[in-house]
Short mmCIF file of C-alpha atoms in Angstrom, two decimals:
data_model
loop_
_atom_site.label_atom_id
_atom_site.label_comp_id
_atom_site.label_asym_id
_atom_site.label_seq_id
_atom_site.Cartn_x
_atom_site.Cartn_y
_atom_site.Cartn_z
CA UNK Q 11 18.21 -257.11 -94.26
CA UNK Q 12 18.33 -253.34 -93.76
CA UNK Q 13 21.27 -251.64 -94.75
CA UNK Q 14 24.44 -252.60 -92.21
CA UNK Q 15 25.28 -248.94 -91.17
CA UNK Q 16 27.90 -250.05 -88.99
CA UNK Q 17 30.22 -252.35 -91.39
CA UNK Q 18 29.52 -249.39 -94.36
CA UNK Q 19 28.73 -252.44 -96.77
CA UNK Q 20 27.96 -251.46 -100.22
CA UNK Q 21 24.18 -251.21 -100.82
CA UNK Q 22 22.67 -253.96 -102.50
CA UNK Q 23 19.89 -251.84 -104.43
CA UNK Q 24 18.72 -248.34 -104.56
CA UNK Q 25 16.61 -248.05 -101.61
CA UNK Q 26 19.66 -249.22 -99.21
CA UNK Q 27 22.20 -246.89 -101.53
CA UNK Q 28 19.51 -243.50 -100.61
CA UNK Q 29 19.25 -245.12 -96.46
CA UNK Q 30 22.93 -245.21 -96.48
CA UNK Q 31 23.51 -241.38 -97.93
CA UNK Q 32 20.75 -240.15 -95.29
CA UNK Q 33 23.28 -241.61 -92.86
CA UNK Q 34 26.39 -240.22 -94.20
CA UNK Q 35 24.79 -236.68 -94.66
CA UNK Q 36 23.18 -236.97 -90.57
CA UNK Q 37 26.82 -237.44 -89.68
CA UNK Q 38 28.31 -234.86 -91.66
CA UNK Q 39 25.89 -231.91 -91.76
CA UNK Q 40 23.54 -233.00 -88.95
CA UNK Q 41 19.69 -232.66 -89.78
CA UNK Q 42 19.40 -229.03 -90.47
CA UNK Q 43 21.80 -229.47 -93.57
CA UNK Q 44 19.79 -232.48 -94.55
CA UNK Q 45 17.84 -231.92 -97.77
CA UNK Q 46 16.51 -234.33 -100.85
CA UNK Q 47 19.14 -232.77 -102.83
CA UNK Q 48 21.95 -233.44 -100.76
CA UNK Q 49 20.78 -236.90 -99.73
CA UNK Q 50 20.62 -237.50 -103.79
CA UNK Q 51 24.53 -235.68 -104.10
CA UNK Q 52 25.25 -238.28 -101.13
CA UNK Q 53 23.73 -241.08 -102.95
CA UNK Q 54 24.95 -239.89 -106.51
CA UNK Q 55 21.34 -240.46 -107.73
CA UNK Q 56 18.86 -237.86 -109.00
CA UNK Q 57 16.25 -236.34 -106.94
CA UNK Q 58 13.90 -237.77 -108.78
CA UNK Q 59 15.46 -241.52 -107.99
CA UNK Q 60 14.67 -240.91 -104.28
CA UNK Q 61 10.83 -239.64 -105.30
CA UNK Q 62 10.60 -243.01 -106.75
CA UNK Q 63 11.08 -244.81 -103.79
CA UNK Q 64 9.77 -242.11 -101.09
CA UNK Q 65 6.93 -239.96 -101.21
CA UNK Q 66 8.64 -236.75 -99.50
CA UNK Q 67 11.54 -236.23 -96.67
CA UNK Q 68 9.53 -237.00 -94.03
CA UNK Q 69 8.66 -240.76 -95.63
CA UNK Q 70 12.51 -240.98 -96.24
CA UNK Q 71 13.53 -239.92 -92.66
CA UNK Q 72 10.90 -242.82 -91.17
CA UNK Q 73 12.06 -245.28 -93.44
CA UNK Q 74 15.70 -244.37 -92.33
CA UNK Q 75 14.55 -244.99 -88.74
CA UNK Q 76 12.98 -248.48 -89.08
CA UNK Q 77 16.31 -249.05 -90.71
CA UNK Q 78 18.31 -248.03 -88.00
CA UNK Q 79 16.03 -249.49 -85.28
CA UNK Q 80 16.76 -252.90 -86.64
CA UNK Q 81 20.29 -252.46 -86.79
CA UNK Q 82 20.86 -251.23 -83.08
CA UNK Q 83 18.49 -254.25 -82.04
CA UNK Q 84 20.64 -256.58 -83.71
CA UNK Q 85 24.29 -254.43 -83.41
CA UNK Q 86 24.23 -252.62 -79.99
CA UNK Q 87 21.47 -254.31 -77.85
CA UNK Q 88 21.60 -258.37 -78.68
CA UNK Q 89 25.13 -258.93 -77.76
CA UNK Q 90 26.56 -262.56 -77.97
CA UNK Q 91 27.76 -262.39 -73.68
CA UNK Q 92 26.64 -265.12 -71.78
CA UNK Q 93 26.60 -263.50 -68.42
CA UNK Q 94 23.51 -261.19 -68.08
CA UNK Q 95 25.36 -258.39 -65.92
CA UNK Q 96 28.47 -258.62 -68.18
CA UNK Q 97 25.76 -257.63 -71.07
CA UNK Q 98 24.63 -254.83 -68.44
CA UNK Q 99 28.22 -253.41 -68.19
CA UNK Q 100 28.91 -253.67 -72.04
CA UNK Q 101 25.57 -251.88 -73.09
CA UNK Q 102 26.38 -248.74 -70.40
CA UNK Q 103 29.67 -248.70 -72.02
CA UNK Q 104 28.50 -248.66 -75.21
CA UNK Q 105 26.32 -245.26 -74.43
CA UNK Q 106 28.77 -243.82 -72.19
CA UNK Q 107 32.40 -243.98 -73.87
CA UNK Q 108 30.81 -244.94 -77.96
CA UNK Q 109 32.37 -248.28 -77.56
CA UNK Q 110 30.94 -251.21 -79.64
CA UNK Q 111 30.07 -253.95 -77.77
CA UNK Q 112 33.53 -255.73 -76.40
CA UNK Q 113 33.96 -259.70 -76.62
CA UNK Q 114 34.19 -261.24 -73.64
CA UNK Q 115 35.80 -264.64 -73.68
CA UNK Q 116 34.91 -267.48 -71.60
CA UNK Q 117 37.91 -266.07 -69.10
CA UNK Q 118 35.86 -263.13 -68.68
CA UNK Q 119 38.31 -260.57 -70.27
CA UNK Q 120 37.35 -257.98 -72.25
CA UNK Q 121 38.34 -257.43 -75.37
CA UNK Q 122 39.23 -254.42 -77.52
CA UNK Q 123 36.49 -251.52 -78.12
CA UNK Q 124 35.92 -249.14 -81.06
CA UNK Q 125 38.72 -247.69 -82.40
CA UNK Q 126 38.73 -244.05 -80.83
CA UNK Q 127 38.93 -242.56 -84.57
CA UNK Q 128 35.97 -243.96 -85.80
CA UNK Q 129 32.41 -242.49 -85.73
CA UNK Q 130 30.01 -243.71 -83.59
CA UNK Q 131 26.95 -244.80 -85.49
CA UNK Q 132 24.35 -243.95 -83.32
CA UNK Q 133 25.37 -240.29 -84.04
CA UNK Q 134 23.26 -240.16 -86.70
CA UNK Q 135 20.34 -240.26 -84.33
CA UNK Q 136 20.79 -237.14 -82.15
CA UNK Q 137 19.25 -234.68 -84.23
CA UNK Q 138 16.83 -236.86 -84.79
CA UNK Q 139 15.54 -237.27 -81.73
CA UNK Q 140 15.46 -233.34 -80.91
CA UNK Q 141 12.58 -233.73 -83.77
CA UNK Q 142 10.69 -235.46 -81.88
CA UNK Q 143 9.83 -233.19 -79.56
CA UNK Q 144 7.33 -231.70 -82.11
CA UNK Q 145 6.69 -234.72 -84.26
CA UNK Q 146 4.66 -237.87 -83.08
CA UNK Q 147 5.95 -240.35 -85.68
CA UNK Q 148 9.87 -239.27 -84.75
CA UNK Q 149 8.62 -239.42 -80.98
CA UNK Q 150 7.20 -243.00 -81.75
CA UNK Q 151 10.44 -244.31 -83.43
CA UNK Q 152 13.07 -242.57 -80.99
CA UNK Q 153 10.39 -244.36 -78.16
CA UNK Q 154 11.08 -247.76 -79.64
CA UNK Q 155 14.74 -247.21 -79.71
CA UNK Q 156 14.44 -246.01 -76.06
CA UNK Q 157 12.15 -249.46 -75.13
CA UNK Q 158 14.37 -251.63 -76.87
CA UNK Q 159 17.26 -251.06 -74.88
CA UNK Q 160 15.17 -250.92 -71.61
CA UNK Q 161 13.78 -254.44 -72.63
CA UNK Q 162 17.08 -255.56 -72.72
CA UNK Q 163 18.39 -254.11 -69.93
CA UNK Q 164 15.39 -255.33 -67.67
CA UNK Q 165 15.94 -258.99 -69.60
CA UNK Q 166 19.36 -259.34 -68.45
CA UNK Q 167 18.37 -257.69 -64.86
CA UNK Q 168 15.78 -260.51 -64.47
CA UNK Q 169 18.05 -263.24 -65.68
CA UNK Q 170 20.84 -262.18 -63.13
CA UNK Q 171 18.38 -262.31 -60.18
CA UNK Q 172 17.19 -265.75 -61.05
CA UNK Q 173 20.66 -266.56 -61.36
CA UNK Q 174 21.35 -265.33 -57.76
CA UNK Q 175 24.34 -262.91 -59.52
CA UNK Q 176 22.64 -259.71 -58.16
CA UNK Q 177 19.84 -259.14 -55.48
CA UNK Q 178 16.31 -259.13 -55.80
CA UNK Q 179 15.27 -255.69 -57.78
CA UNK Q 180 11.97 -254.83 -60.09
CA UNK Q 181 13.76 -255.45 -63.56
CA UNK Q 182 11.93 -252.71 -65.38
CA UNK Q 183 12.46 -249.89 -62.60
CA UNK Q 184 16.19 -250.69 -62.81
CA UNK Q 185 16.35 -251.03 -66.06
CA UNK Q 186 14.97 -247.58 -66.65
CA UNK Q 187 16.99 -245.95 -64.26
CA UNK Q 188 20.38 -247.29 -65.72
CA UNK Q 189 19.35 -246.52 -69.18
CA UNK Q 190 18.18 -243.19 -68.49
CA UNK Q 191 21.55 -242.45 -66.60
CA UNK Q 192 24.00 -243.99 -69.52
CA UNK Q 193 21.67 -241.90 -72.06
CA UNK Q 194 22.60 -238.97 -70.18
CA UNK Q 195 26.27 -239.72 -70.39
CA UNK Q 196 25.70 -240.37 -74.28
CA UNK Q 197 24.35 -236.95 -74.82
CA UNK Q 198 26.99 -235.46 -73.06
CA UNK Q 199 29.60 -237.12 -74.72
CA UNK Q 200 28.05 -236.04 -78.38
CA UNK Q 201 27.69 -232.64 -77.57
CA UNK Q 202 30.76 -231.32 -75.88
CA UNK Q 203 34.29 -231.62 -76.13
CA UNK Q 204 35.28 -231.85 -72.80
CA UNK Q 205 33.52 -234.47 -70.85
CA UNK Q 206 35.87 -236.94 -69.20
CA UNK Q 207 33.18 -239.79 -69.54
CA UNK Q 208 36.04 -242.78 -68.45
CA UNK Q 209 35.74 -241.84 -65.00
CA UNK Q 210 32.30 -241.72 -64.86
CA UNK Q 211 32.14 -245.20 -66.56
CA UNK Q 212 34.31 -246.33 -63.57
CA UNK Q 213 31.70 -244.84 -61.17
CA UNK Q 214 28.62 -246.28 -63.28
CA UNK Q 215 30.38 -249.58 -63.19
CA UNK Q 216 30.82 -249.35 -59.46
CA UNK Q 217 27.06 -247.99 -59.00
CA UNK Q 218 25.94 -251.26 -60.46
CA UNK Q 219 27.88 -253.01 -58.32
CA UNK Q 220 27.22 -251.86 -55.17
CA UNK Q 221 23.10 -251.47 -56.01
CA UNK Q 222 23.01 -254.61 -57.80
CA UNK Q 223 25.44 -257.33 -56.45
CA UNK Q 224 24.66 -259.36 -53.42
#
């Protein structure tokens, strides 16, 4: 299993230690400050050890993205929530205001979100996403991340339509719109200091209710 970036678990082998070091170095210094030496220092290994596991920096970064893909799928997308409409709202909440998926009880009460002092694991993807403008390998991985979010939203929307809790809509088209709006909020939250996204979150929920709910 890939290293769990969300829980800061101790790596079980050298390869995982290096991937975790990439994650921490990205959060602290961004992509521009990321070098093999910086990663080696973070992992407390030699550069030779890194090159034993990875051919070069690009090979390492692509492996890191693959590991992040599996973690995003497990931690941020596959939510253990019964109501599909709740899953839609929680995923929007996850991107807009940076909370890890809260627990929703059988009484439909929302549990606590992420501690405001905790770093959002998705910050590591901000700088990497910019590299996708010019690099097709990065673009492929980032595109797969986007597609995972959209596919899950489309599945939730289709399920809600089938249950009769929302009106008849095109699941794929609606999912793309909802995800794109939430992703815009995600980037604003990550790249500005004064974004009041709590009000945006409320309006997003209102739009979902007005557009989808019967």
